[in-house]
Amino acid sequence: MGKVDGLPEINVAEIFTALRKTPAAKPLRSMLRFGPFRHETESPQHWKKVLGPSANSFTHMPYVYKFLRKMIATELQISPNFFTKEEQKTLLLAAACHDFGEAVINGQGVGDIIIIWKKPYHEEQEHKVFDEVLAMLKLPKKLKGEISTAYNIVMREKTNRLGHYFNAIEKTEYLDTILKVYRNHLTGNRIKNRQLLIGQVLTTYIPPLIEHTEQYVSIKKYLGKNRHFISSAFKYTYRDYVNHDPTDKRYVKGIETSLQKWTEFSSALR
């Protein structure tokens, strides 16, 4: 892939072959993302069929790696010096391993916490588990050192330029996942709480993603490419999401604010 897009090559297969041989592999595979929205009658297999690779933490990481490559390549098409080769490598390494810390091993760890519910304690525990998982991997010492450095820059420090970009792309990927849920709904492949999941992500992430378009052309292009589909998803989920609990005004105010910002933004794209 690096030969095509010009980005540094990361041997993700080598990393995940090593990960599969550790006690972290099984809990990461069974860690269903967006779990609070899964109905008790829905199997993990169905969840993955509807949500795609980001349905569990194990397959989520290599998918985010591929997603990030495309977004970085888009930035570089417009501004060839937007990221140095070293910065590109740091971002890609972090993406490939960023959720190692979600493994719950021998009862230790916090698992996947939805970002709006995540507290400093959860992040501290994730960082601790990440270090433990990395230590388990039978990989070259140099590569493990590079992974550790990349994770520290992007995930631990987080407020720097690379951490900010990765966080923005991760939000974009959350949106990408719920658009898969919506597409699958249209073809009859559904999860029961689809309106709530779609509504939650649209409410939470559309406003900050719109702000990110001022800095990142990759996000602006992604939103522009998917603008009609996003508008359709808003229309589909709006009524059911607002009526989930009419006494809780957060649902009403939140999605109305997000929809208003999206309408203004998408109209300006035409």
PDB file of C-alpha atoms in Angstrom:
ATOM      1  CA  MET A   1       0.000   0.000   0.000  1.00  0.00           C
ATOM      2  CA  GLY A   2       2.854   2.383   0.816  1.00  0.00           C
ATOM      3  CA  LYS A   3       4.101   2.059  -2.784  1.00  0.00           C
ATOM      4  CA  VAL A   4       0.753   3.366  -4.006  1.00  0.00           C
ATOM      5  CA  ASP A   5       0.006   6.202  -1.578  1.00  0.00           C
ATOM      6  CA  GLY A   6       3.598   7.188  -0.780  1.00  0.00           C
ATOM      7  CA  LEU A   7       3.147   6.744   2.967  1.00  0.00           C
ATOM      8  CA  PRO A   8       5.525   4.713   5.169  1.00  0.00           C
ATOM      9  CA  GLU A   9       4.933   0.979   5.270  1.00  0.00           C
ATOM     10  CA  ILE A  10       3.830  -0.452   8.609  1.00  0.00           C
ATOM     11  CA  ASN A  11       3.850  -4.236   8.951  1.00  0.00           C
ATOM     12  CA  VAL A  12       0.432  -4.491  10.574  1.00  0.00           C
ATOM     13  CA  ALA A  13       0.249  -8.214   9.793  1.00  0.00           C
ATOM     14  CA  GLU A  14       3.411  -8.835  11.840  1.00  0.00           C
ATOM     15  CA  ILE A  15       2.025  -6.865  14.790  1.00  0.00           C
ATOM     16  CA  PHE A  16      -1.315  -8.667  14.782  1.00  0.00           C
ATOM     17  CA  THR A  17       0.236 -12.087  14.290  1.00  0.00           C
ATOM     18  CA  ALA A  18       2.121 -11.424  17.516  1.00  0.00           C
ATOM     19  CA  LEU A  19      -1.008 -10.056  19.204  1.00  0.00           C
ATOM     20  CA  ARG A  20      -2.988 -13.209  18.367  1.00  0.00           C
ATOM     21  CA  LYS A  21      -0.510 -15.238  20.417  1.00  0.00           C
ATOM     22  CA  THR A  22      -1.110 -13.235  23.606  1.00  0.00           C
ATOM     23  CA  PRO A  23      -3.859 -13.416  26.261  1.00  0.00           C
ATOM     24  CA  ALA A  24      -5.066 -10.031  24.972  1.00  0.00           C
ATOM     25  CA  ALA A  25      -6.363 -11.382  21.658  1.00  0.00           C
ATOM     26  CA  LYS A  26      -9.490 -13.127  22.906  1.00  0.00           C
ATOM     27  CA  PRO A  27     -10.810 -10.242  25.051  1.00  0.00           C
ATOM     28  CA  LEU A  28     -10.149  -7.759  22.246  1.00  0.00           C
ATOM     29  CA  ARG A  29     -12.118  -9.940  19.805  1.00  0.00           C
ATOM     30  CA  SER A  30     -14.998 -10.274  22.255  1.00  0.00           C
ATOM     31  CA  MET A  31     -14.981  -6.569  23.191  1.00  0.00           C
ATOM     32  CA  LEU A  32     -17.992  -5.286  21.252  1.00  0.00           C
ATOM     33  CA  ARG A  33     -17.814  -1.604  20.484  1.00  0.00           C
ATOM     34  CA  PHE A  34     -20.916   0.558  21.011  1.00  0.00           C
ATOM     35  CA  GLY A  35     -22.015  -2.265  23.305  1.00  0.00           C
ATOM     36  CA  PRO A  36     -24.576  -0.232  25.313  1.00  0.00           C
ATOM     37  CA  PHE A  37     -26.653   0.049  22.132  1.00  0.00           C
ATOM     38  CA  ARG A  38     -26.715  -3.709  21.459  1.00  0.00           C
ATOM     39  CA  HIS A  39     -29.981  -5.427  22.313  1.00  0.00           C
ATOM     40  CA  GLU A  40     -29.608  -8.567  24.423  1.00  0.00           C
ATOM     41  CA  THR A  41     -31.111 -10.692  21.646  1.00  0.00           C
ATOM     42  CA  GLU A  42     -28.463  -9.666  19.085  1.00  0.00           C
ATOM     43  CA  SER A  43     -25.513 -11.991  18.613  1.00  0.00           C
ATOM     44  CA  PRO A  44     -21.919 -10.749  18.304  1.00  0.00           C
ATOM     45  CA  GLN A  45     -21.922 -12.143  14.757  1.00  0.00           C
ATOM     46  CA  HIS A  46     -24.935 -10.040  13.786  1.00  0.00           C
ATOM     47  CA  TRP A  47     -23.398  -6.987  15.464  1.00  0.00           C
ATOM     48  CA  LYS A  48     -20.262  -7.373  13.358  1.00  0.00           C
ATOM     49  CA  LYS A  49     -22.289  -7.967  10.201  1.00  0.00           C
ATOM     50  CA  VAL A  50     -24.090  -4.643  10.659  1.00  0.00           C
ATOM     51  CA  LEU A  51     -21.304  -2.461  12.081  1.00  0.00           C
ATOM     52  CA  GLY A  52     -18.445  -3.884  10.052  1.00  0.00           C
ATOM     53  CA  PRO A  53     -14.784  -4.087  11.173  1.00  0.00           C
ATOM     54  CA  SER A  54     -15.272  -1.614  14.015  1.00  0.00           C
ATOM     55  CA  ALA A  55     -17.754  -3.916  15.750  1.00  0.00           C
ATOM     56  CA  ASN A  56     -14.990  -5.241  18.007  1.00  0.00           C
ATOM     57  CA  SER A  57     -11.716  -3.819  19.275  1.00  0.00           C
ATOM     58  CA  PHE A  58      -9.469  -6.400  17.571  1.00  0.00           C
ATOM     59  CA  THR A  59     -10.605  -5.722  13.999  1.00  0.00           C
ATOM     60  CA  HIS A  60     -11.237  -2.034  14.714  1.00  0.00           C
ATOM     61  CA  MET A  61      -7.529  -1.200  14.970  1.00  0.00           C
ATOM     62  CA  PRO A  62      -6.343  -2.392  11.535  1.00  0.00           C
ATOM     63  CA  TYR A  63      -9.460  -0.831  10.012  1.00  0.00           C
ATOM     64  CA  VAL A  64      -8.686   2.552  11.602  1.00  0.00           C
ATOM     65  CA  TYR A  65      -5.127   2.164  10.318  1.00  0.00           C
ATOM     66  CA  LYS A  66      -6.409   1.801   6.738  1.00  0.00           C
ATOM     67  CA  PHE A  67      -8.945   4.597   7.204  1.00  0.00           C
ATOM     68  CA  LEU A  68      -6.245   6.914   8.554  1.00  0.00           C
ATOM     69  CA  ARG A  69      -3.914   6.135   5.636  1.00  0.00           C
ATOM     70  CA  LYS A  70      -6.564   7.345   3.215  1.00  0.00           C
ATOM     71  CA  MET A  71      -7.173  10.509   5.224  1.00  0.00           C
ATOM     72  CA  ILE A  72      -3.463  11.332   5.509  1.00  0.00           C
ATOM     73  CA  ALA A  73      -3.043  10.735   1.770  1.00  0.00           C
ATOM     74  CA  THR A  74      -5.862  13.225   1.131  1.00  0.00           C
ATOM     75  CA  GLU A  75      -4.127  15.859   3.267  1.00  0.00           C
ATOM     76  CA  LEU A  76      -0.856  15.315   1.406  1.00  0.00           C
ATOM     77  CA  GLN A  77      -2.508  15.655  -1.996  1.00  0.00           C
ATOM     78  CA  ILE A  78      -3.390  19.240  -1.105  1.00  0.00           C
ATOM     79  CA  SER A  79      -0.404  20.062   1.137  1.00  0.00           C
ATOM     80  CA  PRO A  80       2.542  17.701   0.439  1.00  0.00           C
ATOM     81  CA  ASN A  81       4.357  18.870   3.580  1.00  0.00           C
ATOM     82  CA  PHE A  82       1.352  18.682   5.910  1.00  0.00           C
ATOM     83  CA  PHE A  83       2.981  15.775   7.760  1.00  0.00           C
ATOM     84  CA  THR A  84       6.634  14.759   7.640  1.00  0.00           C
ATOM     85  CA  LYS A  85       7.490  11.122   6.930  1.00  0.00           C
ATOM     86  CA  GLU A  86       8.265  10.660  10.619  1.00  0.00           C
ATOM     87  CA  GLU A  87       4.899  12.148  11.619  1.00  0.00           C
ATOM     88  CA  GLN A  88       3.114   9.906   9.129  1.00  0.00           C
ATOM     89  CA  LYS A  89       4.828   6.853  10.585  1.00  0.00           C
ATOM     90  CA  THR A  90       3.989   7.928  14.141  1.00  0.00           C
ATOM     91  CA  LEU A  91       0.307   8.352  13.299  1.00  0.00           C
ATOM     92  CA  LEU A  92       0.088   5.042  11.461  1.00  0.00           C
ATOM     93  CA  LEU A  93       1.843   3.055  14.189  1.00  0.00           C
ATOM     94  CA  ALA A  94      -0.403   4.576  16.841  1.00  0.00           C
ATOM     95  CA  ALA A  95      -3.521   3.811  14.800  1.00  0.00           C
ATOM     96  CA  ALA A  96      -2.553   0.166  14.356  1.00  0.00           C
ATOM     97  CA  CYS A  97      -2.159  -0.346  18.117  1.00  0.00           C
ATOM     98  CA  HIS A  98      -4.227   2.396  19.761  1.00  0.00           C
ATOM     99  CA  ASP A  99      -6.751   0.133  21.497  1.00  0.00           C
ATOM    100  CA  PHE A 100      -4.435  -2.530  22.932  1.00  0.00           C
ATOM    101  CA  GLY A 101      -5.367  -1.019  26.295  1.00  0.00           C
ATOM    102  CA  GLU A 102      -9.000  -2.085  25.920  1.00  0.00           C
ATOM    103  CA  ALA A 103      -8.091  -5.709  26.619  1.00  0.00           C
ATOM    104  CA  VAL A 104      -9.436  -7.046  29.907  1.00  0.00           C
ATOM    105  CA  ILE A 105      -6.965  -9.666  31.138  1.00  0.00           C
ATOM    106  CA  ASN A 106      -7.618 -11.685  34.287  1.00  0.00           C
ATOM    107  CA  GLY A 107     -10.284  -9.201  35.291  1.00  0.00           C
ATOM    108  CA  GLN A 108      -7.911  -6.240  34.961  1.00  0.00           C
ATOM    109  CA  GLY A 109      -8.837  -3.375  32.627  1.00  0.00           C
ATOM    110  CA  VAL A 110     -11.839  -1.230  31.743  1.00  0.00           C
ATOM    111  CA  GLY A 111     -12.584  -2.430  28.213  1.00  0.00           C
ATOM    112  CA  ASP A 112     -14.122  -0.178  25.580  1.00  0.00           C
ATOM    113  CA  ILE A 113     -15.676   2.925  27.128  1.00  0.00           C
ATOM    114  CA  ILE A 114     -17.740   5.140  24.827  1.00  0.00           C
ATOM    115  CA  ILE A 115     -15.730   8.326  24.504  1.00  0.00           C
ATOM    116  CA  ILE A 116     -18.380  10.676  25.912  1.00  0.00           C
ATOM    117  CA  TRP A 117     -18.469   8.560  29.089  1.00  0.00           C
ATOM    118  CA  LYS A 118     -14.701   8.158  29.418  1.00  0.00           C
ATOM    119  CA  LYS A 119     -13.025   9.606  32.515  1.00  0.00           C
ATOM    120  CA  PRO A 120      -9.315  10.166  33.328  1.00  0.00           C
ATOM    121  CA  TYR A 121      -9.348   6.970  35.405  1.00  0.00           C
ATOM    122  CA  HIS A 122     -10.405   4.938  32.362  1.00  0.00           C
ATOM    123  CA  GLU A 123      -7.600   6.416  30.275  1.00  0.00           C
ATOM    124  CA  GLU A 124      -5.036   5.708  32.996  1.00  0.00           C
ATOM    125  CA  GLN A 125      -6.134   2.072  33.086  1.00  0.00           C
ATOM    126  CA  GLU A 126      -6.027   1.805  29.295  1.00  0.00           C
ATOM    127  CA  HIS A 127      -2.476   3.168  29.224  1.00  0.00           C
ATOM    128  CA  LYS A 128      -1.427   0.675  31.899  1.00  0.00           C
ATOM    129  CA  VAL A 129      -2.931  -2.278  30.026  1.00  0.00           C
ATOM    130  CA  PHE A 130      -1.397  -1.035  26.760  1.00  0.00           C
ATOM    131  CA  ASP A 131       2.065  -1.248  28.311  1.00  0.00           C
ATOM    132  CA  GLU A 132       1.325  -4.765  29.561  1.00  0.00           C
ATOM    133  CA  VAL A 133       0.072  -5.945  26.166  1.00  0.00           C
ATOM    134  CA  LEU A 134       3.014  -4.389  24.332  1.00  0.00           C
ATOM    135  CA  ALA A 135       5.395  -6.187  26.692  1.00  0.00           C
ATOM    136  CA  MET A 136       3.741  -9.511  25.753  1.00  0.00           C
ATOM    137  CA  LEU A 137       4.326  -9.093  22.018  1.00  0.00           C
ATOM    138  CA  LYS A 138       7.155 -11.114  20.520  1.00  0.00           C
ATOM    139  CA  LEU A 139       8.336  -8.432  18.134  1.00  0.00           C
ATOM    140  CA  PRO A 140      11.732  -6.882  17.361  1.00  0.00           C
ATOM    141  CA  LYS A 141      12.888  -4.578  20.154  1.00  0.00           C
ATOM    142  CA  LYS A 142      13.203  -1.647  17.728  1.00  0.00           C
ATOM    143  CA  LEU A 143       9.618  -2.021  16.509  1.00  0.00           C
ATOM    144  CA  LYS A 144       8.260  -2.263  20.059  1.00  0.00           C
ATOM    145  CA  GLY A 145      10.146   0.904  20.940  1.00  0.00           C
ATOM    146  CA  GLU A 146       8.660   2.688  17.926  1.00  0.00           C
ATOM    147  CA  ILE A 147       5.148   1.538  18.860  1.00  0.00           C
ATOM    148  CA  SER A 148       5.615   2.756  22.427  1.00  0.00           C
ATOM    149  CA  THR A 149       6.886   6.149  21.274  1.00  0.00           C
ATOM    150  CA  ALA A 150       4.053   6.572  18.764  1.00  0.00           C
ATOM    151  CA  TYR A 151       1.423   5.640  21.358  1.00  0.00           C
ATOM    152  CA  ASN A 152       2.884   8.062  23.894  1.00  0.00           C
ATOM    153  CA  ILE A 153       2.848  10.938  21.416  1.00  0.00           C
ATOM    154  CA  VAL A 154      -0.592  10.322  19.930  1.00  0.00           C
ATOM    155  CA  MET A 155      -2.578   8.693  22.730  1.00  0.00           C
ATOM    156  CA  ARG A 156      -0.933   9.708  26.009  1.00  0.00           C
ATOM    157  CA  GLU A 157       0.056  13.305  25.261  1.00  0.00           C
ATOM    158  CA  LYS A 158      -2.944  13.661  22.964  1.00  0.00           C
ATOM    159  CA  THR A 159      -3.075  17.482  22.931  1.00  0.00           C
ATOM    160  CA  ASN A 160      -0.222  17.849  20.446  1.00  0.00           C
ATOM    161  CA  ARG A 161      -0.731  18.227  16.703  1.00  0.00           C
ATOM    162  CA  LEU A 162      -0.600  14.508  15.924  1.00  0.00           C
ATOM    163  CA  GLY A 163      -2.856  13.619  18.828  1.00  0.00           C
ATOM    164  CA  HIS A 164      -5.349  16.249  17.729  1.00  0.00           C
ATOM    165  CA  TYR A 165      -5.416  14.934  14.163  1.00  0.00           C
ATOM    166  CA  PHE A 166      -5.811  11.326  15.229  1.00  0.00           C
ATOM    167  CA  ASN A 167      -8.659  12.262  17.572  1.00  0.00           C
ATOM    168  CA  ALA A 168     -10.386  14.080  14.707  1.00  0.00           C
ATOM    169  CA  ILE A 169      -9.988  11.099  12.377  1.00  0.00           C
ATOM    170  CA  GLU A 170     -11.256   8.734  15.054  1.00  0.00           C
ATOM    171  CA  LYS A 171     -14.440  10.824  15.295  1.00  0.00           C
ATOM    172  CA  THR A 172     -14.740  10.634  11.511  1.00  0.00           C
ATOM    173  CA  GLU A 173     -14.436   6.860  11.693  1.00  0.00           C
ATOM    174  CA  TYR A 174     -17.219   6.718  14.317  1.00  0.00           C
ATOM    175  CA  LEU A 175     -19.403   8.542  11.813  1.00  0.00           C
ATOM    176  CA  ASP A 176     -18.278   6.162   9.076  1.00  0.00           C
ATOM    177  CA  THR A 177     -19.383   3.218  11.216  1.00  0.00           C
ATOM    178  CA  ILE A 178     -22.879   4.532  11.879  1.00  0.00           C
ATOM    179  CA  LEU A 179     -23.270   5.306   8.184  1.00  0.00           C
ATOM    180  CA  LYS A 180     -22.634   1.583   7.637  1.00  0.00           C
ATOM    181  CA  VAL A 181     -25.412   0.910  10.153  1.00  0.00           C
ATOM    182  CA  TYR A 182     -27.722   3.199   8.187  1.00  0.00           C
ATOM    183  CA  ARG A 183     -26.801   1.637   4.831  1.00  0.00           C
ATOM    184  CA  ASN A 184     -27.464  -1.806   6.258  1.00  0.00           C
ATOM    185  CA  HIS A 185     -30.822  -0.603   7.582  1.00  0.00           C
ATOM    186  CA  LEU A 186     -31.786   0.407   4.049  1.00  0.00           C
ATOM    187  CA  THR A 187     -31.054  -3.121   2.805  1.00  0.00           C
ATOM    188  CA  GLY A 188     -32.929  -4.779   5.673  1.00  0.00           C
ATOM    189  CA  ASN A 189     -29.864  -5.812   7.689  1.00  0.00           C
ATOM    190  CA  ARG A 190     -30.690  -4.086  10.982  1.00  0.00           C
ATOM    191  CA  ILE A 191     -29.945  -3.770  14.666  1.00  0.00           C
ATOM    192  CA  LYS A 192     -32.799  -2.957  17.031  1.00  0.00           C
ATOM    193  CA  ASN A 193     -31.424   0.265  18.520  1.00  0.00           C
ATOM    194  CA  ARG A 194     -30.163   1.684  15.239  1.00  0.00           C
ATOM    195  CA  GLN A 195     -31.959   5.036  15.612  1.00  0.00           C
ATOM    196  CA  LEU A 196     -30.438   5.618  19.037  1.00  0.00           C
ATOM    197  CA  LEU A 197     -26.933   4.682  17.895  1.00  0.00           C
ATOM    198  CA  ILE A 198     -27.130   6.789  14.749  1.00  0.00           C
ATOM    199  CA  GLY A 199     -28.704   9.683  16.653  1.00  0.00           C
ATOM    200  CA  GLN A 200     -26.092   9.576  19.417  1.00  0.00           C
ATOM    201  CA  VAL A 201     -23.165   9.705  16.999  1.00  0.00           C
ATOM    202  CA  LEU A 202     -24.713  12.426  14.831  1.00  0.00           C
ATOM    203  CA  THR A 203     -25.491  14.500  17.924  1.00  0.00           C
ATOM    204  CA  THR A 204     -22.069  14.057  19.503  1.00  0.00           C
ATOM    205  CA  TYR A 205     -19.689  14.199  16.553  1.00  0.00           C
ATOM    206  CA  ILE A 206     -21.143  16.292  13.736  1.00  0.00           C
ATOM    207  CA  PRO A 207     -20.501  19.678  15.460  1.00  0.00           C
ATOM    208  CA  PRO A 208     -16.808  18.994  16.260  1.00  0.00           C
ATOM    209  CA  LEU A 209     -16.238  17.422  12.841  1.00  0.00           C
ATOM    210  CA  ILE A 210     -17.548  20.568  11.196  1.00  0.00           C
ATOM    211  CA  GLU A 211     -15.061  22.573  13.271  1.00  0.00           C
ATOM    212  CA  HIS A 212     -12.267  20.211  12.219  1.00  0.00           C
ATOM    213  CA  THR A 213     -12.931  20.986   8.543  1.00  0.00           C
ATOM    214  CA  GLU A 214     -11.280  24.370   9.089  1.00  0.00           C
ATOM    215  CA  GLN A 215      -7.973  22.579   9.721  1.00  0.00           C
ATOM    216  CA  TYR A 216      -8.262  19.286   7.899  1.00  0.00           C
ATOM    217  CA  VAL A 217      -9.203  19.046   4.251  1.00  0.00           C
ATOM    218  CA  SER A 218      -9.491  15.255   4.562  1.00  0.00           C
ATOM    219  CA  ILE A 219     -12.455  15.629   6.917  1.00  0.00           C
ATOM    220  CA  LYS A 220     -14.043  18.330   4.777  1.00  0.00           C
ATOM    221  CA  LYS A 221     -13.796  16.075   1.729  1.00  0.00           C
ATOM    222  CA  TYR A 222     -15.201  13.107   3.657  1.00  0.00           C
ATOM    223  CA  LEU A 223     -18.213  15.094   4.861  1.00  0.00           C
ATOM    224  CA  GLY A 224     -18.726  16.560   1.409  1.00  0.00           C
ATOM    225  CA  LYS A 225     -18.592  13.160  -0.263  1.00  0.00           C
ATOM    226  CA  ASN A 226     -21.150  11.764   2.193  1.00  0.00           C
ATOM    227  CA  ARG A 227     -23.276  14.879   2.735  1.00  0.00           C
ATOM    228  CA  HIS A 228     -26.480  13.581   1.124  1.00  0.00           C
ATOM    229  CA  PHE A 229     -26.224  10.314   3.018  1.00  0.00           C
ATOM    230  CA  ILE A 230     -25.582  12.096   6.323  1.00  0.00           C
ATOM    231  CA  SER A 231     -28.598  14.339   5.717  1.00  0.00           C
ATOM    232  CA  SER A 232     -30.697  11.262   5.002  1.00  0.00           C
ATOM    233  CA  ALA A 233     -29.471   9.621   8.227  1.00  0.00           C
ATOM    234  CA  PHE A 234     -30.458  12.725  10.197  1.00  0.00           C
ATOM    235  CA  LYS A 235     -33.925  12.650   8.665  1.00  0.00           C
ATOM    236  CA  TYR A 236     -34.356   8.940   9.370  1.00  0.00           C
ATOM    237  CA  THR A 237     -33.291   8.980  13.002  1.00  0.00           C
ATOM    238  CA  TYR A 238     -34.526  12.391  14.155  1.00  0.00           C
ATOM    239  CA  ARG A 239     -38.055  11.579  15.283  1.00  0.00           C
ATOM    240  CA  ASP A 240     -37.284   8.293  17.031  1.00  0.00           C
ATOM    241  CA  TYR A 241     -34.186   9.720  18.709  1.00  0.00           C
ATOM    242  CA  VAL A 242     -36.010  12.762  20.079  1.00  0.00           C
ATOM    243  CA  ASN A 243     -38.948  10.652  21.248  1.00  0.00           C
ATOM    244  CA  HIS A 244     -36.740   8.108  23.029  1.00  0.00           C
ATOM    245  CA  ASP A 245     -37.500   9.930  26.272  1.00  0.00           C
ATOM    246  CA  PRO A 246     -39.614  13.073  25.790  1.00  0.00           C
ATOM    247  CA  THR A 247     -38.892  14.139  29.389  1.00  0.00           C
ATOM    248  CA  ASP A 248     -35.158  14.270  28.722  1.00  0.00           C
ATOM    249  CA  LYS A 249     -34.603  17.530  26.872  1.00  0.00           C
ATOM    250  CA  ARG A 250     -30.976  16.641  26.173  1.00  0.00           C
ATOM    251  CA  TYR A 251     -32.111  14.424  23.306  1.00  0.00           C
ATOM    252  CA  VAL A 252     -34.144  17.214  21.745  1.00  0.00           C
ATOM    253  CA  LYS A 253     -31.661  20.040  22.216  1.00  0.00           C
ATOM    254  CA  GLY A 254     -28.641  17.952  21.281  1.00  0.00           C
ATOM    255  CA  ILE A 255     -29.802  16.617  17.952  1.00  0.00           C
ATOM    256  CA  GLU A 256     -31.531  19.870  16.991  1.00  0.00           C
ATOM    257  CA  THR A 257     -28.291  21.789  17.537  1.00  0.00           C
ATOM    258  CA  SER A 258     -26.325  19.229  15.563  1.00  0.00           C
ATOM    259  CA  LEU A 259     -28.873  19.166  12.743  1.00  0.00           C
ATOM    260  CA  GLN A 260     -28.889  22.957  12.500  1.00  0.00           C
ATOM    261  CA  LYS A 261     -25.102  23.097  12.243  1.00  0.00           C
ATOM    262  CA  TRP A 262     -25.104  20.295   9.688  1.00  0.00           C
ATOM    263  CA  THR A 263     -27.777  21.979   7.566  1.00  0.00           C
ATOM    264  CA  GLU A 264     -25.801  25.229   7.483  1.00  0.00           C
ATOM    265  CA  PHE A 265     -22.534  23.455   6.713  1.00  0.00           C
ATOM    266  CA  SER A 266     -23.876  21.116   4.033  1.00  0.00           C
ATOM    267  CA  SER A 267     -25.768  23.940   2.323  1.00  0.00           C
ATOM    268  CA  ALA A 268     -22.534  25.891   1.973  1.00  0.00           C
ATOM    269  CA  LEU A 269     -20.911  22.909   0.241  1.00  0.00           C
ATOM    270  CA  ARG A 270     -23.222  23.091  -2.748  1.00  0.00           C
TER     271      ARG A 270
END
